[in-house]
Coordinates of C-alpha atoms in Angstrom, one line a residue:
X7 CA 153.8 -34.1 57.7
X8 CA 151.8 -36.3 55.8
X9 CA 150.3 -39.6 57.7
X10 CA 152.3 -42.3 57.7
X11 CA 149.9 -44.7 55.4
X12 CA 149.8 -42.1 52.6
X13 CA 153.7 -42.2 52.6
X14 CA 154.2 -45.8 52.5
X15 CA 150.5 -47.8 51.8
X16 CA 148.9 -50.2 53.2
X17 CA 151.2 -53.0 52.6
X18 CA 154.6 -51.3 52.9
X19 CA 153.0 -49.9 56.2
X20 CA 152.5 -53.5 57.4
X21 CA 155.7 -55.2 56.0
X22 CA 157.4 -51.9 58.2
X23 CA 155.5 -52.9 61.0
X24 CA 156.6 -56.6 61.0
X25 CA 159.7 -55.9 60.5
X26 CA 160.6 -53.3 63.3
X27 CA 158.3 -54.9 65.6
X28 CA 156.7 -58.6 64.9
X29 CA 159.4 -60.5 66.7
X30 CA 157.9 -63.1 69.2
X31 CA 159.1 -65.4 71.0
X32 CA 158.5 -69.6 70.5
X33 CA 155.3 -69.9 71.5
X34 CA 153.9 -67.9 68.4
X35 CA 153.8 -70.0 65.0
X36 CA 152.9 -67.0 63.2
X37 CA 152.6 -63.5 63.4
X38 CA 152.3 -60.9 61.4
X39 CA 151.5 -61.5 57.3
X40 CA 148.6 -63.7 57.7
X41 CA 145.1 -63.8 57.9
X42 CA 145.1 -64.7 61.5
X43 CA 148.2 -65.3 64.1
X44 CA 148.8 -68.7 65.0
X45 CA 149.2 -69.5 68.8
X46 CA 150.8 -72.5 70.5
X47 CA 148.3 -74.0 73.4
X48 CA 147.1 -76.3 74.4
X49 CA 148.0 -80.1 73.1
X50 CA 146.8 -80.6 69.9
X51 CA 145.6 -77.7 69.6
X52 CA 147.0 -73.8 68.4
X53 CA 144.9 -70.7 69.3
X54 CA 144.3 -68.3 65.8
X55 CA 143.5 -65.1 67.0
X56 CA 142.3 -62.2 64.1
X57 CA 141.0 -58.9 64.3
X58 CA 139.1 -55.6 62.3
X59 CA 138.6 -52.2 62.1
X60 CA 136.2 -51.0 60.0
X61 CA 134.9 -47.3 59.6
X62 CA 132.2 -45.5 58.2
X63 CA 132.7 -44.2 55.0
X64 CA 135.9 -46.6 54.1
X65 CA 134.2 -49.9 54.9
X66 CA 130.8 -49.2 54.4
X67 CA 128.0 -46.5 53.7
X68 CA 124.5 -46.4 55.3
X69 CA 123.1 -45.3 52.2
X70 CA 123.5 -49.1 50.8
X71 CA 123.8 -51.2 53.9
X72 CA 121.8 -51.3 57.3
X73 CA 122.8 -51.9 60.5
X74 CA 122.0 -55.6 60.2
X75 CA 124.0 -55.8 56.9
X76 CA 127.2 -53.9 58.5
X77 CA 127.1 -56.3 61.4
X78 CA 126.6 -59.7 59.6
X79 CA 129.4 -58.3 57.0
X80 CA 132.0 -57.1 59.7
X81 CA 131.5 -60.5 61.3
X82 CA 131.7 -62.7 58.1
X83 CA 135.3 -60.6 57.8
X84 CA 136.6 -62.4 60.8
X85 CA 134.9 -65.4 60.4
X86 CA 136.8 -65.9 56.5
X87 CA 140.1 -64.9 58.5
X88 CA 139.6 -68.0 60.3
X89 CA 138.3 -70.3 57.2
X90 CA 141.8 -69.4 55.4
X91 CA 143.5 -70.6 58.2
X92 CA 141.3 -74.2 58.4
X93 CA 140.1 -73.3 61.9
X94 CA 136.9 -73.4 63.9
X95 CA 135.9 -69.8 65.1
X96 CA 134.8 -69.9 68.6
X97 CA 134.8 -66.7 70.7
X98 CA 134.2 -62.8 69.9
X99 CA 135.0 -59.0 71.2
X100 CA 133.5 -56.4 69.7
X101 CA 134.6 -52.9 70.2
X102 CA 132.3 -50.4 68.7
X103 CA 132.3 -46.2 68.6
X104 CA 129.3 -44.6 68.1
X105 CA 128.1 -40.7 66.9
X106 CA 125.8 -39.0 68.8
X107 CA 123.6 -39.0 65.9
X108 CA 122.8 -43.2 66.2
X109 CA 120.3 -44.6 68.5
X110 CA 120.2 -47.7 70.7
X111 CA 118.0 -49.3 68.4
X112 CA 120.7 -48.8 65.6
X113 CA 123.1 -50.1 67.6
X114 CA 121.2 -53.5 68.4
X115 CA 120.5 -54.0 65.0
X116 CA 124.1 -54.1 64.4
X117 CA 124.9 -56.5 66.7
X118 CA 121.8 -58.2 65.8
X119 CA 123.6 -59.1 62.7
X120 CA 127.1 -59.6 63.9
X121 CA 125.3 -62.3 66.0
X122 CA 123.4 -63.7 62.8
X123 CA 126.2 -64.4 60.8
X124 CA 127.6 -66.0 63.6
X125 CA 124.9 -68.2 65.7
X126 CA 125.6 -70.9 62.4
X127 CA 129.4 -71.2 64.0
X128 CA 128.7 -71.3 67.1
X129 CA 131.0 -68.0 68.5
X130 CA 130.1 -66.6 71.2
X131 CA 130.1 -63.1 72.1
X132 CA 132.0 -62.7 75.2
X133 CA 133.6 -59.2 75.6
X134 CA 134.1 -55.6 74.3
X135 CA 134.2 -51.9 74.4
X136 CA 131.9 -48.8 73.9
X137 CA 132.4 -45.6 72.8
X138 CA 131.4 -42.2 71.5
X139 CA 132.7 -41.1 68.2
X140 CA 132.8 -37.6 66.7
X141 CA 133.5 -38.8 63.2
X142 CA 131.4 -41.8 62.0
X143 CA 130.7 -45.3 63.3
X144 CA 133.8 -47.8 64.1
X145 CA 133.5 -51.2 64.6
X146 CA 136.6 -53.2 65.6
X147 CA 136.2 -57.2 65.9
X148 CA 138.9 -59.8 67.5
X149 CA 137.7 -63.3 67.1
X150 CA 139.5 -66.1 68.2
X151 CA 139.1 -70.0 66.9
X152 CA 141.3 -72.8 67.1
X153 CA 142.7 -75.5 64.4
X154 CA 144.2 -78.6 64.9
X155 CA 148.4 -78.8 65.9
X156 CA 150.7 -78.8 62.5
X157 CA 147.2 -78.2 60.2
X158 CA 146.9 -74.6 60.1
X159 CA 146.9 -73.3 56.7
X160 CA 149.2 -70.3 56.3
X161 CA 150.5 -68.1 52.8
X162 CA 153.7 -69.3 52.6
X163 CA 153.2 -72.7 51.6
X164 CA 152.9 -72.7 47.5
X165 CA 155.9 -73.6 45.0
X166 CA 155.9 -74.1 41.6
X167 CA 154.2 -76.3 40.2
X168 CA 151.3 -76.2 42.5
X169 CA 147.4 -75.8 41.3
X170 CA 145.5 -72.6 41.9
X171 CA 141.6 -73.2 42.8
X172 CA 139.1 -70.6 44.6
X173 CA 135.9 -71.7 46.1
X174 CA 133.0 -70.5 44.8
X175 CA 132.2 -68.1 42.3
X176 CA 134.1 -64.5 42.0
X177 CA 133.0 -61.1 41.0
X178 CA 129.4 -61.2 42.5
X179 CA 130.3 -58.8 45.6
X180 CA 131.4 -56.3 43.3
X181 CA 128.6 -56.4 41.1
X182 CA 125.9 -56.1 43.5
X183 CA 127.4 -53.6 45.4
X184 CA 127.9 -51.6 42.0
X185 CA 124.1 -52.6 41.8
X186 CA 123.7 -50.7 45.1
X187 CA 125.7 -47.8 44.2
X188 CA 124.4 -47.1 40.8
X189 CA 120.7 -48.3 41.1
X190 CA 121.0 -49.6 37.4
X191 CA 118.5 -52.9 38.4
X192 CA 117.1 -52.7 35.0
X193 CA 120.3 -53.2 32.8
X194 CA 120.4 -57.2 33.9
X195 CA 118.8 -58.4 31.1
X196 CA 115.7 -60.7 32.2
X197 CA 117.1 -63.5 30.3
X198 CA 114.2 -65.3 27.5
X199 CA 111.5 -63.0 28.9
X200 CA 111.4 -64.1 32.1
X201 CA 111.1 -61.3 35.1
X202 CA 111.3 -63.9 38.1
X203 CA 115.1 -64.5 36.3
X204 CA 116.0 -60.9 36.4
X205 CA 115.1 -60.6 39.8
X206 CA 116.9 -63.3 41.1
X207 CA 120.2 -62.1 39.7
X208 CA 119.7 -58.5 41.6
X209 CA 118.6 -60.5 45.3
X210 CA 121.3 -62.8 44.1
X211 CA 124.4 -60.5 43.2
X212 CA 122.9 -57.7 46.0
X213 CA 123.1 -60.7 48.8
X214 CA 126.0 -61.9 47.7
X215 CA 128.0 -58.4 48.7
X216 CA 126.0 -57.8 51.7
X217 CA 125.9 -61.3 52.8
X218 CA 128.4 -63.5 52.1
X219 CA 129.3 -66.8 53.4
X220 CA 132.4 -67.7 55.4
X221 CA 133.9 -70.7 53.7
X222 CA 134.6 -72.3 57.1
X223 CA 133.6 -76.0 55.9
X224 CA 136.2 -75.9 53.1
X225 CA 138.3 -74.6 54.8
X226 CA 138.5 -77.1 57.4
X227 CA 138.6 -79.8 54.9
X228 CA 141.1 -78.3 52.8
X229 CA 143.3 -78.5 56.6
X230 CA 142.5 -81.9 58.0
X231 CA 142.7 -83.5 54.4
X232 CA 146.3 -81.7 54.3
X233 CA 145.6 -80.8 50.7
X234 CA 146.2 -76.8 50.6
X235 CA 149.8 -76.2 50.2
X236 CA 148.6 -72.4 51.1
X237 CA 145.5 -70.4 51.7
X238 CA 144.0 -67.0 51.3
X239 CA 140.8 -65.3 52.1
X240 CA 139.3 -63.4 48.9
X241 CA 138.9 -59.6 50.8
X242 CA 140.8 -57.5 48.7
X243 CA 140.1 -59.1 45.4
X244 CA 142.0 -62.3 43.4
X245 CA 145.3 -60.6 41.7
X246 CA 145.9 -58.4 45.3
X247 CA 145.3 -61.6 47.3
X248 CA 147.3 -63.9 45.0
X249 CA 150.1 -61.3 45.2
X250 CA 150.3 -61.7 49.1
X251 CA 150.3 -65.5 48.8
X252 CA 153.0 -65.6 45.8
X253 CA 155.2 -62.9 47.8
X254 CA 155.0 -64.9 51.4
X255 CA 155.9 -68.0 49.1
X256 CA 158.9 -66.7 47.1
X257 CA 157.0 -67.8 43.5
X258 CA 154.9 -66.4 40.3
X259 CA 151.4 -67.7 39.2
X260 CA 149.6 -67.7 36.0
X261 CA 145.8 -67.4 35.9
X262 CA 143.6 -68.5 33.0
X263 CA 140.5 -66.1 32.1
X264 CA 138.6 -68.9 30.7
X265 CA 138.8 -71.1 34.1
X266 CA 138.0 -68.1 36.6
X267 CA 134.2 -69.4 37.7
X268 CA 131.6 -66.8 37.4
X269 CA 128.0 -67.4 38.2
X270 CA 125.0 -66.6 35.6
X271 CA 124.4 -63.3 37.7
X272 CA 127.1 -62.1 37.1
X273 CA 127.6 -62.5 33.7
X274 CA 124.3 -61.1 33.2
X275 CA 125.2 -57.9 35.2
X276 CA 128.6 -57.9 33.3
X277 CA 126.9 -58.2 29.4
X278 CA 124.3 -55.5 30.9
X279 CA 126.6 -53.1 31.9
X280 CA 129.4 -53.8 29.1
X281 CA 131.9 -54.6 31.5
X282 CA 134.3 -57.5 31.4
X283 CA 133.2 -60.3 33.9
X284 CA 137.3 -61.0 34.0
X285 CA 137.8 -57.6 35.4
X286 CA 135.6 -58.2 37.9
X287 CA 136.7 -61.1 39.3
X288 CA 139.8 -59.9 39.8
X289 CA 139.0 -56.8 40.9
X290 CA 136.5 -57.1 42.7
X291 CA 136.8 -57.5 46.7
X292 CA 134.8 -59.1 49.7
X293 CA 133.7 -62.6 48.0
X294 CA 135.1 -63.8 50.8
X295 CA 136.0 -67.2 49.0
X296 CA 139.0 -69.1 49.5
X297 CA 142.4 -68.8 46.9
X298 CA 144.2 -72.1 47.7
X299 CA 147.4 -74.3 46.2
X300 CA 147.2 -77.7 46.1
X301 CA 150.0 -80.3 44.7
X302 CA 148.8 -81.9 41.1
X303 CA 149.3 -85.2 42.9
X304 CA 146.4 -84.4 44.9
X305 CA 144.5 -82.8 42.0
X306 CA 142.4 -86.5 42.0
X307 CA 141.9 -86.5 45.3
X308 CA 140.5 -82.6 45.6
X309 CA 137.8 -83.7 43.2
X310 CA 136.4 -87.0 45.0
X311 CA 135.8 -84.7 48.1
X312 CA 134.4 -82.2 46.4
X313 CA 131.9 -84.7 44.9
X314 CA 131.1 -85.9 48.4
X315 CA 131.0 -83.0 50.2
X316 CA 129.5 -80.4 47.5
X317 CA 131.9 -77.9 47.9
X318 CA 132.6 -76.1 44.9
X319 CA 136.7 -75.9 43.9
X320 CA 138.0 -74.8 40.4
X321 CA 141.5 -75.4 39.2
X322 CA 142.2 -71.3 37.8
X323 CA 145.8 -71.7 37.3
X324 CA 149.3 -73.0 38.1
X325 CA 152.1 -71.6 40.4
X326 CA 154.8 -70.5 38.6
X327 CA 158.6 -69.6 39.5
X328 CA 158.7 -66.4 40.6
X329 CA 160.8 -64.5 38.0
X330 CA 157.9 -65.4 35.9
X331 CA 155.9 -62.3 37.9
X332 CA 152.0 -62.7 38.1
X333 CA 150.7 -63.1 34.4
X334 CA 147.4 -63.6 33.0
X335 CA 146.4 -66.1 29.8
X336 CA 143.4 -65.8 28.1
X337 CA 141.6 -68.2 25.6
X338 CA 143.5 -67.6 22.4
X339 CA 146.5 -68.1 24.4
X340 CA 147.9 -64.4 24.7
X341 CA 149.7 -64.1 28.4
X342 CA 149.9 -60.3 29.9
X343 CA 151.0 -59.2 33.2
X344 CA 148.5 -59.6 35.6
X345 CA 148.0 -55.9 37.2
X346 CA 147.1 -55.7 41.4
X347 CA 144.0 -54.0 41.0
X348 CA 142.6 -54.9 44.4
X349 CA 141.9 -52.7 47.5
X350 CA 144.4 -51.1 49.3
X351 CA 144.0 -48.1 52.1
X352 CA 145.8 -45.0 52.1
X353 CA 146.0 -45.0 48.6
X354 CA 144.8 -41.9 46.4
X355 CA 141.2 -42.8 46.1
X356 CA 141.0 -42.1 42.5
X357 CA 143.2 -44.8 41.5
X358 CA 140.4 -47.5 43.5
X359 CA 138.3 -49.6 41.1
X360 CA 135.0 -48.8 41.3
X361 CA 133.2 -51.0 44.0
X362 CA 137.0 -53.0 44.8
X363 CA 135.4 -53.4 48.0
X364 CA 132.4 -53.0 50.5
X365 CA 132.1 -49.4 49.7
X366 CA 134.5 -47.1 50.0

């Protein structure tokens, strides 16, 4: 028999999952379907709760990350689970399995940067497992954080007529990880001559996939401002994640090319290497920014804190109803349908975009 996540996918598989067995009683806001489950406690308060499994070889390769990298990455995983939600992270279990192969000293480098990308937060490490693996290096994560009562931000939230914004800028994960992959450091042109410029882009676009930053502060904003109508965390890249935010909200989006924000880097990279910087930041997985909905009424109100605060929001689209399906507009006003191109597991592997995701 063939394994169950080749026969349904990674999504189906999930939506299966919730349905035969993500029934909970009144104490859990919400279960499965987000990026982190929502918990009634104590007053004021509700308990968020996410977790991760990541593997060698599907999540990421030693021959472009090190231990420090994998750590700080699998942590800023959870950490973003929690930003979409508006919450605070607080505490962290780590379950690891290692080959025979790895040493001790591996091994606290790894946590060495789980506890890096953490220490800004906060989280504490207080709990796991250890064990031997025969096949590769696991890491598993449960974090837990807490948001205020009636403020989490969950998927389900957008209807039409609501703006789209990200935080950020997209594509960059992608394109330094493909910088990683392919070594191609010399096609970023140096841009009027200068070589200090066309190093910056590679530290630039090569940090920005092996360390990026959780948008906690936004996100917390984006909650106790009750602006977001509904939020996602940018893992799988923008048209997947949209897909799961316009699916647990019953509605269709439209996204302009000419408003998606793309840093100079990566337009450098994408002029460089002939590719189209639209495709990757669509494509292109683990920015770890934030895909949000507000209502246009708060539109005004979005930009005054984003003045004060000097967070970074862009307006890429509208919400639409959702016969009108997930379409794409570019600048000379031509609208196609916008194709799901992001990261998925169980999938053949030679229908993944190159670099979709950490490395796969």
């Amino acid at each position: 028999a063939r394994p169950a996540g080749s026969q349904l996918g990674e999504f189906r598989l999930i939506r299966h999952l919730r349905r035969r067995f993500g029934q909970t009683g009144r104490s859990v806001l919400r279960g499965i379907g987000d990026d982190a489950a929502v918990i009634r406690s104590s007053p004021g308060r509700t308990l968020l709760l996410t977790t991760d499994l990541l593997a060698e070889g599907i999540h990421f390769d030693l021959e472009t990350a090190t231990f420090e990298d994998i750590g700080y990455k699998a942590a800023v995983a959870n950490l973003s689970d929690i930003a979409a939600m508006g919450g605070t992270p607080r505490y962290m279990l780590v379950a690891v399995a290692i080959p025979p192969s790895r040493t001790s000293a591996e091994v606290e480098r790894l946590y060495r940067g789980l506890m890096r990308a953490c220490r800004p937060y906060k989280v504490e490490l207080v709990g796991g497992d250890t064990s031997a693996s025969r096949h590769g290096l696991f890491l598993s994560i449960t974090l837990t954080g807490f948001a205020q009562a009636g403020l989490a931000l969950t998927r389900d939230g957008a209807r039409v007529g609501d703006l789209l914004y990200v935080t950020g800028t997209l594509g960059d994960s992608l394109a330094g990880l493909n910088l990683l992959v392919t070594g191609r450091k010399r096609r970023i042109p140096a841009g009027g001559g200068s070589n200090e410029r066309h190093r910056q882009y590679l530290r630039y676009l090569v940090d920005r996939h092996l360390h990026p930053t959780p948008r906690i502060k936004e996100g917390q904003l984006l909650a106790t401002h009750r602006l977001a109508t509904a939020a996602i965390d940018l893992s799988d890249g923008l048209s997947g994640d949209l897909a799961h935010v316009c699916e647990e909200s019953g509605v269709g989006a439209e996204i302009e090319t000419t408003a998606l924000p793309l840093s100079p880097a990566c337009r450098a990279y994408a002029a460089a290497s002939h590719t189209d910087p639209v495709r990757l930041a669509l494509t292109g997985g683990e920015d770890y920014e934030l895909l949000f909905t507000i209502s246009p009424g708060n539109r005004a109100k979005l930009d005054r804190l984003a003045q004060r605060t000097g967070c970074r929001f862009s307006r890429i689209g509208t919400v639409r109803p959702k016969r009108f399906g997930l379409r794409l507009r570019r600048g000379n006003g031509s609208s196609r349908r916008l194709a799901i191109a992001g990261y998925q597991h169980f999938q053949d592997l030679r229908t993944i975009p190159q670099g979709a995701a950490w490395s796969r």
